[in-house]
Coordinates of C-alpha atoms in Angstrom, one line a residue:
M1 CA -50.3 7.0 22.4
N2 CA -50.3 7.3 18.5
D3 CA -46.6 6.6 17.1
H4 CA -47.9 8.6 13.8
A5 CA -49.2 11.7 15.4
E6 CA -46.2 13.7 15.5
L7 CA -44.1 12.6 12.7
K8 CA -43.5 14.7 10.1
T9 CA -44.4 14.1 6.4
T10 CA -43.0 14.7 3.2
P11 CA -44.0 16.3 0.3
L12 CA -44.9 12.5 -1.2
H13 CA -46.7 11.0 1.5
A14 CA -49.8 11.6 -0.1
L15 CA -48.9 9.4 -3.2
H16 CA -47.2 7.2 -1.2
L17 CA -50.9 6.6 0.7
E18 CA -52.2 6.1 -3.1
L19 CA -49.8 3.9 -3.8
G20 CA -50.1 1.6 -0.7
A21 CA -47.3 1.7 1.3
R22 CA -47.3 0.4 4.6
M23 CA -46.0 3.6 6.6
V24 CA -43.1 3.1 9.0
P25 CA -41.9 6.0 11.6
F26 CA -38.2 7.0 10.8
A27 CA -35.9 9.5 11.8
G28 CA -39.5 11.3 12.5
Y29 CA -40.6 11.4 9.8
D30 CA -43.5 8.9 8.5
M31 CA -42.0 6.9 5.6
P32 CA -43.1 4.3 2.9
V33 CA -41.3 0.8 4.1
Q34 CA -42.6 -1.0 1.3
Y35 CA -45.4 -0.9 -1.4
P36 CA -47.5 -3.8 -2.5
A37 CA -44.7 -5.4 -4.5
G38 CA -43.2 -6.1 -1.1
V39 CA -39.0 -5.7 -0.2
L40 CA -37.8 -8.2 -2.6
K41 CA -39.4 -7.2 -5.7
E42 CA -38.4 -3.9 -5.3
H43 CA -34.9 -4.8 -4.3
L44 CA -34.9 -6.5 -7.7
Q45 CA -36.3 -3.9 -9.2
A46 CA -33.9 -1.4 -8.7
R47 CA -31.1 -4.1 -9.5
A48 CA -32.5 -5.0 -13.1
A49 CA -34.3 -2.0 -14.3
T50 CA -35.1 1.4 -12.1
G51 CA -36.3 2.1 -8.7
L52 CA -37.5 5.6 -7.4
F53 CA -37.3 6.2 -3.7
D54 CA -38.5 9.3 -1.5
V55 CA -35.1 10.5 0.5
S56 CA -37.4 13.9 1.4
H57 CA -36.2 13.2 5.0
M58 CA -32.7 14.0 4.1
G59 CA -31.4 17.0 5.3
Q60 CA -30.3 19.4 2.3
V61 CA -28.2 22.6 3.8
I62 CA -26.9 25.9 1.8
V63 CA -22.7 26.4 3.2
R64 CA -22.3 29.9 1.8
A65 CA -19.0 32.0 2.2
R66 CA -19.8 35.4 4.2
S67 CA -17.1 36.7 2.2
G68 CA -18.3 35.6 -0.9
D69 CA -15.2 33.5 -2.2
N70 CA -16.2 30.1 -2.0
A71 CA -13.0 28.9 -1.3
D72 CA -14.1 30.5 2.3
A73 CA -16.3 28.0 2.8
A74 CA -14.2 25.3 1.4
R75 CA -11.8 25.8 4.0
A76 CA -14.1 26.5 6.9
L77 CA -16.1 22.8 5.9
E78 CA -12.2 21.8 5.8
S79 CA -12.2 22.8 9.4
L80 CA -14.7 19.7 10.3
V81 CA -14.3 17.2 7.7
P82 CA -11.4 15.4 6.8
V83 CA -11.6 15.2 3.1
D84 CA -10.5 17.7 0.2
V85 CA -13.1 20.4 -0.4
L86 CA -10.5 22.8 -1.5
G87 CA -9.6 20.5 -4.8
L88 CA -13.0 19.4 -5.2
G89 CA -13.8 21.3 -8.8
E90 CA -17.2 22.9 -9.6
G91 CA -20.0 20.5 -10.2
R92 CA -18.3 17.6 -8.9
Q93 CA -19.4 16.1 -5.7
R94 CA -17.6 14.2 -2.6
Y95 CA -18.3 11.9 0.1
A96 CA -17.7 13.3 3.4
L97 CA -17.7 12.9 7.4
F98 CA -18.1 14.9 10.0
T99 CA -15.9 13.7 13.0
D100 CA -15.3 14.7 16.2
E101 CA -12.6 15.3 18.6
N102 CA -11.9 11.7 19.6
G103 CA -11.8 11.0 16.0
G104 CA -15.6 9.4 15.9
I105 CA -18.0 9.7 13.1
L106 CA -20.9 12.3 13.9
D107 CA -22.1 12.1 10.5
D108 CA -21.7 11.0 6.8
L109 CA -22.5 13.3 4.3
M110 CA -22.3 14.5 0.5
I111 CA -20.9 17.6 -0.7
A112 CA -21.4 19.3 -3.5
N113 CA -19.5 22.3 -5.6
R114 CA -21.9 24.9 -6.9
D115 CA -19.6 27.5 -7.5
D116 CA -20.7 30.3 -5.3
H117 CA -21.6 28.1 -2.1
F118 CA -21.3 24.4 -1.7
F119 CA -24.7 22.0 -1.0
V120 CA -24.5 19.7 1.4
V121 CA -26.9 16.5 1.8
V122 CA -26.9 15.1 5.5
N123 CA -28.7 12.4 7.1
A124 CA -32.3 13.1 8.7
A125 CA -31.5 11.5 12.1
C126 CA -29.1 13.9 12.5
K127 CA -29.9 17.3 10.7
Q128 CA -30.8 19.6 13.6
A129 CA -27.3 18.6 14.9
D130 CA -25.1 18.8 11.8
V131 CA -26.6 22.2 11.3
A132 CA -26.7 23.3 15.2
H133 CA -22.4 22.0 14.4
M134 CA -21.8 23.9 11.3
V135 CA -23.3 27.1 12.8
K136 CA -21.5 26.5 15.8
R137 CA -18.1 25.8 14.5
I138 CA -17.9 28.0 11.2
G139 CA -21.0 30.3 11.5
D140 CA -18.5 33.0 11.6
T141 CA -17.4 32.7 8.4
C142 CA -20.2 30.8 6.5
E143 CA -23.8 31.2 6.1
I144 CA -25.7 27.4 6.8
T145 CA -29.2 27.2 6.1
L146 CA -31.1 24.5 6.1
L147 CA -33.5 24.3 3.3
D148 CA -37.0 23.4 4.5
D149 CA -38.7 23.8 1.2
R150 CA -37.3 20.9 -1.0
A151 CA -37.7 17.4 -1.6
L152 CA -35.3 14.9 -3.0
L153 CA -36.2 11.4 -4.9
A154 CA -33.4 8.9 -5.7
L155 CA -33.8 7.2 -8.8
Q156 CA -31.4 4.0 -9.0
G157 CA -30.6 1.1 -11.0
P158 CA -29.2 0.5 -14.2
R159 CA -31.9 2.0 -16.7
S160 CA -32.1 5.1 -14.6
V161 CA -30.1 6.9 -17.0
D162 CA -32.3 6.5 -19.8
V163 CA -35.6 7.3 -18.0
L164 CA -34.2 10.2 -17.2
A165 CA -32.7 11.0 -20.1
E166 CA -36.5 11.1 -21.6
L167 CA -36.6 14.3 -19.4
W168 CA -33.3 15.9 -19.9
A169 CA -31.3 14.1 -23.1
D170 CA -27.8 15.8 -21.4
V171 CA -27.7 13.7 -18.4
A172 CA -26.4 10.8 -20.1
H173 CA -22.9 13.1 -20.4
M174 CA -22.9 12.7 -16.2
R175 CA -20.0 11.3 -14.6
F176 CA -20.6 9.6 -11.5
M177 CA -21.1 12.3 -8.7
D178 CA -21.3 15.3 -11.2
V179 CA -23.8 17.6 -10.2
A180 CA -26.1 19.8 -12.6
E181 CA -28.7 22.0 -12.9
C182 CA -31.6 21.7 -14.9
H183 CA -35.3 21.4 -15.6
L184 CA -37.7 18.1 -15.6
H185 CA -41.2 18.5 -16.8
D186 CA -40.6 22.0 -16.9
Q187 CA -39.4 21.8 -13.0
P188 CA -36.2 23.5 -12.1
C189 CA -33.8 20.6 -10.2
I190 CA -30.2 19.8 -8.9
I191 CA -29.3 16.7 -10.3
T192 CA -26.1 14.3 -8.7
R193 CA -25.1 11.3 -10.2
S194 CA -25.0 9.1 -7.1
G195 CA -27.4 7.2 -4.6
Y196 CA -27.1 4.7 -2.1
S197 CA -27.6 1.4 -3.7
G198 CA -24.5 0.3 -5.8
E199 CA -26.5 0.9 -8.7
D200 CA -26.3 3.4 -11.2
G201 CA -28.4 6.6 -10.1
F202 CA -29.0 9.9 -9.8
E203 CA -30.6 11.7 -6.9
I204 CA -32.6 14.8 -7.8
S205 CA -33.2 18.0 -5.4
L206 CA -36.2 20.1 -6.4
P207 CA -38.9 22.5 -4.6
A208 CA -41.3 21.0 -2.6
I209 CA -44.6 21.6 -4.4
Y210 CA -43.0 20.2 -7.8
A211 CA -42.3 17.0 -6.2
E212 CA -45.2 14.7 -6.8
D213 CA -45.0 15.8 -10.4
V214 CA -41.7 14.9 -11.3
A215 CA -42.3 11.7 -9.0
R216 CA -45.7 10.8 -11.1
R217 CA -43.6 11.7 -14.4
L218 CA -41.0 9.6 -13.6
L219 CA -43.7 6.7 -12.1
E220 CA -45.2 6.7 -15.6
H221 CA -42.1 5.2 -17.6
P222 CA -42.4 1.2 -17.6
D223 CA -39.0 0.8 -16.3
V224 CA -39.6 2.3 -13.0
Q225 CA -41.4 1.2 -9.5
P226 CA -41.6 2.8 -6.2
V227 CA -39.4 1.2 -3.7
G228 CA -39.3 1.7 0.4
L229 CA -36.9 2.0 3.0
G230 CA -37.0 -1.8 3.3
A231 CA -35.6 -2.2 -0.1
R232 CA -33.5 0.3 0.4
D233 CA -31.6 -0.7 3.3
S234 CA -30.8 -4.3 1.9
L235 CA -29.8 -2.7 -1.5
R236 CA -27.1 -0.3 0.5
L237 CA -26.3 -3.7 2.5
E238 CA -25.1 -5.7 -0.7
A239 CA -23.4 -2.6 -1.5
G240 CA -21.2 -2.4 1.6
L241 CA -22.4 1.1 2.4
C242 CA -23.0 2.2 6.3
L243 CA -25.9 3.6 7.8
Y244 CA -25.8 5.8 10.0
G245 CA -26.3 5.2 13.7
N246 CA -25.7 1.7 12.6
D247 CA -22.5 0.7 11.2
I248 CA -21.0 3.9 12.0
D249 CA -21.0 6.3 14.9
R250 CA -19.5 8.2 17.5
T251 CA -17.6 4.9 18.7
T252 CA -15.8 4.2 14.5
S253 CA -13.4 5.8 13.7
P254 CA -13.5 6.3 9.5
V255 CA -10.4 4.1 9.3
E256 CA -11.9 1.3 11.5
A257 CA -14.8 2.0 9.6
G258 CA -13.1 1.1 6.2
L259 CA -14.1 4.5 4.8
E260 CA -10.4 5.7 4.3
W261 CA -11.0 5.8 1.1
A262 CA -12.8 9.0 1.3
I263 CA -9.7 10.7 3.0
Q264 CA -7.3 12.1 0.3
K265 CA -4.1 12.1 0.4
V266 CA -3.8 16.2 0.5
R267 CA -5.6 16.0 3.9
R268 CA -3.1 13.1 5.2
K269 CA 0.2 13.1 7.0
G270 CA 2.8 15.1 4.3
G271 CA -0.2 16.3 2.8
A272 CA -0.4 20.4 1.8
R273 CA -3.3 20.8 4.3
A274 CA -2.8 17.4 6.6
G275 CA -4.8 17.5 9.6
G276 CA -7.2 20.4 11.1
F277 CA -10.2 18.4 11.4
P278 CA -11.5 16.9 15.0
G279 CA -10.2 13.8 15.7
A280 CA -6.9 14.3 13.3
A281 CA -4.2 13.1 15.9
R282 CA -6.2 9.6 15.9
I283 CA -7.2 9.0 12.9
L284 CA -4.1 10.4 11.0
D285 CA -2.1 8.0 13.4
E286 CA -4.4 5.0 12.6
L287 CA -4.0 5.8 8.5
E288 CA -0.2 5.4 8.9
H289 CA -0.5 2.1 11.5
G290 CA -4.0 0.8 11.7
A291 CA -6.6 0.5 13.7
A292 CA -7.2 -2.2 15.8
R293 CA -11.0 -3.4 14.6
R294 CA -12.1 -3.2 11.2
R295 CA -15.4 -3.1 10.1
V296 CA -16.0 -6.7 7.6
G297 CA -18.5 -8.1 5.4
L298 CA -20.0 -11.4 7.1
K299 CA -21.7 -14.2 5.0
P300 CA -23.9 -16.5 7.3
E301 CA -23.7 -19.9 6.6
G302 CA -27.1 -21.5 5.5
K303 CA -30.4 -19.3 5.1
A304 CA -31.1 -17.3 8.5
P305 CA -30.1 -13.8 8.1
V306 CA -27.9 -12.6 11.6
R307 CA -28.9 -9.0 12.2
A308 CA -27.9 -6.7 14.4
P309 CA -27.1 -6.9 17.6
A310 CA -25.6 -9.9 17.0
A311 CA -22.5 -11.1 19.2
L312 CA -19.6 -12.5 17.0
F313 CA -17.2 -14.9 18.7
A314 CA -13.8 -16.7 17.9
D315 CA -15.1 -20.1 18.9
P316 CA -18.6 -22.2 18.1
E317 CA -19.1 -22.6 22.2
G318 CA -19.3 -18.9 22.5
R319 CA -16.6 -18.3 25.2
E320 CA -14.8 -15.7 23.6
E321 CA -16.8 -13.0 22.6
I322 CA -14.5 -10.7 19.6
G323 CA -17.4 -8.5 17.8
R324 CA -20.8 -7.5 17.0
V325 CA -23.0 -7.6 13.9
T326 CA -23.7 -3.8 12.8
S327 CA -26.2 -4.8 10.0
G328 CA -27.7 -8.1 8.5
G329 CA -30.6 -9.4 6.6
F330 CA -31.2 -11.6 3.6
G331 CA -29.5 -10.4 0.5
P332 CA -31.9 -11.1 -2.8
S333 CA -29.4 -10.4 -4.9
V334 CA -27.1 -12.6 -3.7
E335 CA -29.8 -15.1 -2.8
G336 CA -28.7 -15.4 0.6
P337 CA -28.0 -13.8 4.1
V338 CA -25.0 -10.6 4.8
A339 CA -24.5 -8.8 7.3
M340 CA -21.6 -6.3 8.2
G341 CA -19.8 -6.0 11.6
Y342 CA -16.9 -4.9 13.4
L343 CA -14.0 -7.6 14.2
P344 CA -10.2 -7.6 15.8
V345 CA -7.8 -6.7 12.3
D346 CA -6.1 -10.4 13.1
K347 CA -9.4 -11.8 12.6
A348 CA -10.7 -9.4 9.5
A349 CA -9.3 -11.2 6.8
P350 CA -11.4 -12.7 4.2
G351 CA -12.4 -16.5 4.6
T352 CA -12.0 -16.1 8.4
L353 CA -14.8 -18.3 10.4
V354 CA -16.5 -16.7 13.2
H355 CA -19.4 -17.5 15.2
A356 CA -22.8 -15.2 15.8
E357 CA -24.8 -15.9 19.0
V358 CA -28.5 -16.3 17.4
R359 CA -31.4 -16.8 19.5
G360 CA -28.6 -18.9 22.0
K361 CA -27.2 -21.0 18.8
Y362 CA -23.9 -20.1 17.7
L363 CA -24.1 -20.3 13.5
P364 CA -20.7 -20.1 11.6
V365 CA -19.8 -16.8 10.0
T366 CA -17.4 -16.5 7.0
V367 CA -15.5 -13.1 6.9
A368 CA -16.1 -12.0 3.1
A369 CA -14.9 -9.2 1.0
L370 CA -17.2 -6.4 0.8
P371 CA -19.1 -5.1 -1.8
F372 CA -21.3 -8.7 -2.0
I373 CA -22.5 -7.2 -5.5
T374 CA -20.3 -5.8 -8.1
P375 CA -21.2 -2.0 -8.1
G376 CA -22.9 -0.4 -11.6
Y377 CA -21.3 3.0 -11.0
K378 CA -20.8 5.0 -13.7
R379 CA -17.5 6.0 -13.9

C-alpha cells in the first residue's frame, strides 16, 4: 500500500517538490522533512539568518461569541484552558493548553484576540478532536469555525524582521506575541510575532490561494532558505519547547511539564477567576504543592544522541528505572546531543547524573537547565 496515497497536501506542496524536498507522512499530511541543504544547514540557517517553514497543516480556528460580545467568547475559552483569556488585550496572543478532567493535556495551542473574535491555532494531529471538543463544550455560546482555506507560514530567525519589513515596514514595531493584519505582496495576512524555534520570528496566516506567491517572494530574499520538519524539531528541542504527543499528552499535567508559567495568577488559587477549567483540582493543587515528577533537559555525555522512548535509570547498572526520554537528538547549535524527559523531582535538579538505556548500554546523562540555547524573542 502506498503510504502517501491518502495523505493531505498543503497549498505549498508543489513548491516543496520543486525545491527538491524529501517528503514524509506527518499528521496525515505529505510534508517536507528536509531540502537538499540538509537538516544541519537548515537548522543553522534559522539560527543565523532566516528559515521559511510551511506549517499549513496546523489547525486555524475562529471562535466567535454568538452574543457578539468577545468577552463571552473569552469566558467560554476559559472554561477549557487554565489561562487568562479575558485579560488578553486586543492584538495580543497567548500560549494555552486544553486540559482534561484528570488534569492531563489534550493539546497546546495559541489564542489571539482579534477584537470581535479569537483566532486559535492548534496542532495538526489534534485539530479535528480539538474542534469537536470546543463544539461540544462551548458550541452553545460560540461559533467554532475550522478554516480549511488558509495557509500558515513561519518565518524564523534573527534576520526575519528585516526580511519581512521589506514587504511591510510596520512589522518592525511588533513585539513578541503581537498580532496584526496587513498586506504582503498585495495579499491580506494575519501576522503574529511568534514561532516555535527559539528565535525571533513570525507566523503568517493567509488565504491558501496566495500562499505560494508570498512564499516565493520571501524565498527570493538572500537571507531566507526553506526549512523542513527535521530542523523544526531540532530547533524547538534546543529551545526546550514541547512537542505534543511526545513531551506532553493526556498523561502529563501542565505542572509536571514545567508549563506553569502559562497559567496566570488570575486563574490560580486566590485569583479573581481561579479554577473553572477541566482538571482544575489537580492542577491548582500541583501549582501550590508541586508535582511528583518534572520535565527536564538532558545532556548525554559523548556524541551519541539519546532518543525517545529511552528509559532513564538512577544507577549505571540499570536496576532502578526512574523516568523516560520524551524527545532527543543532535543539537547543531550546541554541537552535541540534547534531550528532554521526565524525572522524579528529587532527581530533577540541573547537574544530577542519571543513565539512559541505549542499545543495552547505560549511558551517563546529566540533567540540564532548559532551554539549551538563549532565546532570541523580541520582548
